[in-house]
């Protein structure tokens, strides 16, 4: 679709999705270069919560495959609308126990697991014949009352238990640090997540994923080893 035939409401200030994607990909490329890491060492999950299926389809048309969703009902509707596209679906939102079945049936990744009970349900409800569900454990790295996640001292026991569940594949950690405008403060939180990750690897868990970094802090996350950044606003514009 050319810009001239866009059906977007001109009253809605939104970034053209592909232009936003290219800008974010350029930021990611530059951050990886600055960090001295390989150009493919981190990839982008486009966070499409509240974004219409048509815009996701546009983004797929310019090369994006992985999408992150926070609300199960909304995601299921868009998955049905986009069923003909080979997308990779990441669940990144709060997990209510009455939604674990839908998540286990409909997603490829879940980033927001932090209770063993939730993980056990996801494993039990993953349909036979599907590959294992890829899981990251969410860590409440800055010990905020307002945030979900395992506390650092709870992590090792939880990670070993999750890794033992048959229909899950524990891939790594996810964190959302306390917001800060100071890149040094941002990096300090991400560094502590990476240290926990390295510690678990040292204990024999075969983890390969550090899910950290969003629109405002992806550079700091990449400097500290993020392998997967979750970006919404900088691709799609502000959520209404
Ligand atoms: C919404 C959300 C994002 C994306 O945040 P932006 O600031 O829009 O890039 C990333 N991760 C999680 C868990 C989210 O809920």
Coordinates of N, CA, C and O in Angstrom, one line a residue, residues 168-235:
X168 N 7.4 -27.4 28.4 CA 8.0 -26.0 28.3 C 9.5 -26.1 28.0 O 10.1 -27.1 28.3
X169 N 10.0 -25.1 27.3 CA 11.4 -25.0 27.1 C 11.8 -23.6 27.7 O 11.5 -22.6 27.2
X170 N 12.5 -23.7 28.9 CA 12.9 -22.5 29.5 C 14.1 -21.9 28.7 O 15.1 -22.5 28.5
X171 N 13.8 -20.7 28.2 CA 14.8 -20.0 27.3 C 15.7 -18.9 28.0 O 16.8 -18.6 27.6
X172 N 15.1 -18.3 29.1 CA 15.8 -17.3 29.7 C 15.0 -16.4 30.6 O 14.1 -16.9 31.2
X173 N 15.4 -15.1 30.7 CA 14.8 -14.2 31.7 C 14.2 -13.0 30.9 O 14.7 -12.6 29.9
X174 N 13.2 -12.4 31.5 CA 12.6 -11.2 31.0 C 12.6 -10.2 32.2 O 12.3 -10.6 33.3
X175 N 12.8 -8.9 31.9 CA 12.7 -7.9 33.0 C 12.3 -6.6 32.4 O 12.6 -6.2 31.3
X176 N 11.6 -5.8 33.3 CA 11.2 -4.5 33.0 C 11.7 -3.6 34.2 O 11.1 -3.6 35.2
X177 N 12.9 -3.0 34.0 CA 13.5 -2.2 35.1 C 12.6 -1.0 35.5 O 11.7 -0.6 34.8
X178 N 12.9 -0.5 36.7 CA 12.3 0.8 37.1 C 12.7 1.8 36.1 O 13.8 2.0 35.7
X179 N 11.7 2.6 35.6 CA 12.0 3.6 34.5 C 13.0 4.6 35.0 O 12.9 5.1 36.1
X180 N 13.9 5.0 34.1 CA 14.9 6.0 34.4 C 15.3 6.7 33.1 O 15.4 6.0 32.1
X181 N 15.6 8.0 33.2 CA 16.2 8.7 32.0 C 17.7 8.5 31.9 O 18.3 9.0 30.9
X182 N 18.3 8.0 32.9 CA 19.7 8.0 33.0 C 20.2 6.6 32.4 O 20.0 5.6 33.0
X183 N 21.0 6.7 31.3 CA 21.4 5.4 30.7 C 22.3 4.6 31.7 O 22.2 3.4 31.6
X184 N 23.0 5.2 32.6 CA 23.8 4.5 33.5 C 22.9 3.7 34.5 O 23.2 2.5 34.9
X185 N 21.9 4.3 34.9 CA 20.9 3.6 35.8 C 20.2 2.5 35.1 O 20.0 1.4 35.6
X186 N 19.8 2.8 33.8 CA 19.2 1.7 33.0 C 20.1 0.5 32.9 O 19.7 -0.6 33.1
X187 N 21.4 0.8 32.6 CA 22.4 -0.3 32.4 C 22.6 -1.1 33.7 O 22.8 -2.3 33.6
X188 N 22.6 -0.4 34.8 CA 22.8 -1.1 36.1 C 21.7 -2.2 36.3 O 22.0 -3.3 36.7
X189 N 20.5 -1.8 36.0 CA 19.4 -2.8 36.2 C 19.6 -4.0 35.2 O 19.5 -5.2 35.6
X190 N 19.9 -3.7 34.0 CA 20.1 -4.7 32.9 C 21.3 -5.6 33.3 O 21.3 -6.8 33.0
X191 N 22.3 -5.0 33.8 CA 23.5 -5.8 34.1 C 23.2 -6.8 35.2 O 23.6 -7.9 35.2
X192 N 22.3 -6.4 36.2 CA 22.0 -7.3 37.3 C 21.1 -8.5 36.7 O 21.3 -9.6 37.2
X193 N 20.3 -8.2 35.7 CA 19.5 -9.3 35.1 C 20.5 -10.2 34.4 O 20.4 -11.5 34.5
X194 N 21.5 -9.7 33.6 CA 22.4 -10.5 32.9 C 23.2 -11.4 33.9 O 23.5 -12.5 33.6
X195 N 23.6 -10.8 35.1 CA 24.4 -11.6 36.0 C 23.5 -12.8 36.6 O 24.1 -13.9 36.7
X196 N 22.2 -12.6 36.8 CA 21.4 -13.7 37.2 C 21.3 -14.8 36.1 O 21.4 -16.0 36.4
X197 N 21.2 -14.3 34.9 CA 21.2 -15.2 33.7 C 22.5 -16.0 33.6 O 22.4 -17.3 33.5
X198 N 23.6 -15.4 33.8 CA 24.9 -16.1 33.7 C 25.0 -17.1 34.9 O 25.6 -18.2 34.7
X199 N 24.5 -16.7 36.1 CA 24.5 -17.6 37.2 C 23.7 -18.8 36.9 O 24.2 -20.0 37.2
X200 N 22.5 -18.7 36.3 CA 21.7 -19.9 36.0 C 22.4 -20.8 35.0 O 22.4 -22.0 35.1
X201 N 23.0 -20.1 34.0 CA 23.8 -20.9 33.0 C 24.9 -21.7 33.7 O 25.2 -22.8 33.3
X202 N 25.5 -21.0 34.6 CA 26.6 -21.6 35.4 C 26.1 -22.9 36.1 O 26.9 -23.8 36.4
X203 N 24.8 -22.8 36.5 CA 24.3 -24.0 37.2 C 23.8 -25.1 36.2 O 23.1 -26.0 36.6
X204 N 24.0 -24.9 34.9 CA 23.7 -25.9 34.0 C 22.5 -25.8 33.2 O 22.1 -26.6 32.3
X205 N 21.7 -24.7 33.4 CA 20.5 -24.5 32.6 C 20.9 -23.9 31.2 O 21.7 -22.9 31.1
X206 N 20.4 -24.5 30.1 CA 20.9 -24.1 28.8 C 20.1 -22.9 28.3 O 19.3 -23.0 27.3
X207 N 20.2 -21.8 28.9 CA 19.5 -20.6 28.6 C 20.2 -19.8 27.4 O 21.4 -19.7 27.4
X208 N 19.3 -19.2 26.5 CA 19.9 -18.4 25.4 C 19.2 -17.1 25.2 O 19.5 -16.4 24.3
X209 N 18.3 -16.7 26.1 CA 17.5 -15.5 25.8 C 17.4 -14.5 27.0 O 17.1 -14.9 28.1
X210 N 17.8 -13.3 26.7 CA 17.6 -12.2 27.7 C 16.6 -11.2 27.0 O 17.0 -10.5 26.1
X211 N 15.4 -11.3 27.5 CA 14.3 -10.4 26.9 C 14.3 -9.1 27.7 O 13.7 -9.1 28.8
X212 N 14.9 -8.1 27.2 CA 15.0 -6.8 27.9 C 15.3 -5.7 27.0 O 16.0 -5.9 26.0
X213 N 14.7 -4.5 27.3 CA 14.8 -3.4 26.5 C 13.5 -3.1 25.8 O 12.9 -4.0 25.2
X214 N 13.0 -1.8 25.8 CA 11.8 -1.4 25.2 C 12.1 -0.1 24.4 O 13.3 0.2 24.2
X215 N 11.1 0.7 24.1 CA 11.3 1.8 23.2 C 12.3 2.8 23.8 O 13.1 3.4 23.1
X216 N 12.3 3.0 25.1 CA 13.1 4.1 25.7 C 14.4 3.6 26.2 O 15.2 4.4 26.7
X217 N 14.7 2.3 26.2 CA 16.0 1.9 26.9 C 16.6 0.7 26.1 O 17.4 0.0 26.7
X218 N 16.3 0.5 24.8 CA 16.8 -0.6 24.1 C 18.3 -0.6 24.0 O 19.0 -1.6 24.0
X219 N 18.9 0.6 23.9 CA 20.3 0.7 23.7 C 21.0 0.2 25.0 O 22.0 -0.6 24.9
X220 N 20.6 0.6 26.1 CA 21.2 0.2 27.4 C 21.0 -1.3 27.5 O 22.0 -2.0 28.0
X221 N 19.9 -1.9 27.1 CA 19.7 -3.3 27.3 C 20.6 -4.1 26.3 O 21.2 -5.1 26.7
X222 N 20.8 -3.6 25.1 CA 21.7 -4.3 24.2 C 23.2 -4.2 24.7 O 23.9 -5.2 24.5
X223 N 23.5 -3.1 25.3 CA 24.9 -3.0 25.8 C 25.1 -4.1 26.9 O 26.2 -4.5 27.1
X224 N 24.0 -4.4 27.6 CA 24.2 -5.4 28.7 C 23.8 -6.8 28.2 O 23.6 -7.7 29.1
X225 N 23.6 -7.1 26.9 CA 23.5 -8.4 26.5 C 22.1 -8.9 26.1 O 21.9 -10.1 25.9
X226 N 21.1 -8.0 26.0 CA 19.8 -8.4 25.5 C 19.9 -9.2 24.2 O 20.6 -8.8 23.3
X227 N 19.1 -10.2 24.1 CA 19.1 -11.0 22.8 C 17.7 -10.8 22.1 O 17.5 -11.2 21.0
X228 N 16.8 -10.1 22.9 CA 15.5 -10.0 22.3 C 14.9 -8.7 23.0 O 14.9 -8.5 24.2
X229 N 14.6 -7.7 22.1 CA 14.1 -6.4 22.7 C 12.6 -6.3 22.3 O 12.2 -6.8 21.2
X230 N 11.8 -5.8 23.1 CA 10.3 -5.8 22.9 C 9.9 -4.3 22.8 O 9.9 -3.5 23.7
X231 N 9.6 -3.9 21.5 CA 9.4 -2.5 21.3 C 8.0 -2.3 20.6 O 7.7 -2.9 19.6
X232 N 7.2 -1.4 21.2 CA 5.9 -1.0 20.7 C 5.9 0.4 20.2 O 5.8 0.7 19.0
X233 N 5.9 1.4 21.1 CA 5.7 2.8 20.8 C 6.6 3.3 19.7 O 6.2 4.0 18.8
X234 N 7.9 2.9 19.7 CA 8.8 3.5 18.8 C 8.6 2.9 17.4 O 9.0 3.5 16.4
X235 N 7.8 1.8 17.3 CA 7.4 1.3 15.9 C 6.1 1.9 15.5 O 5.9 2.4 14.4

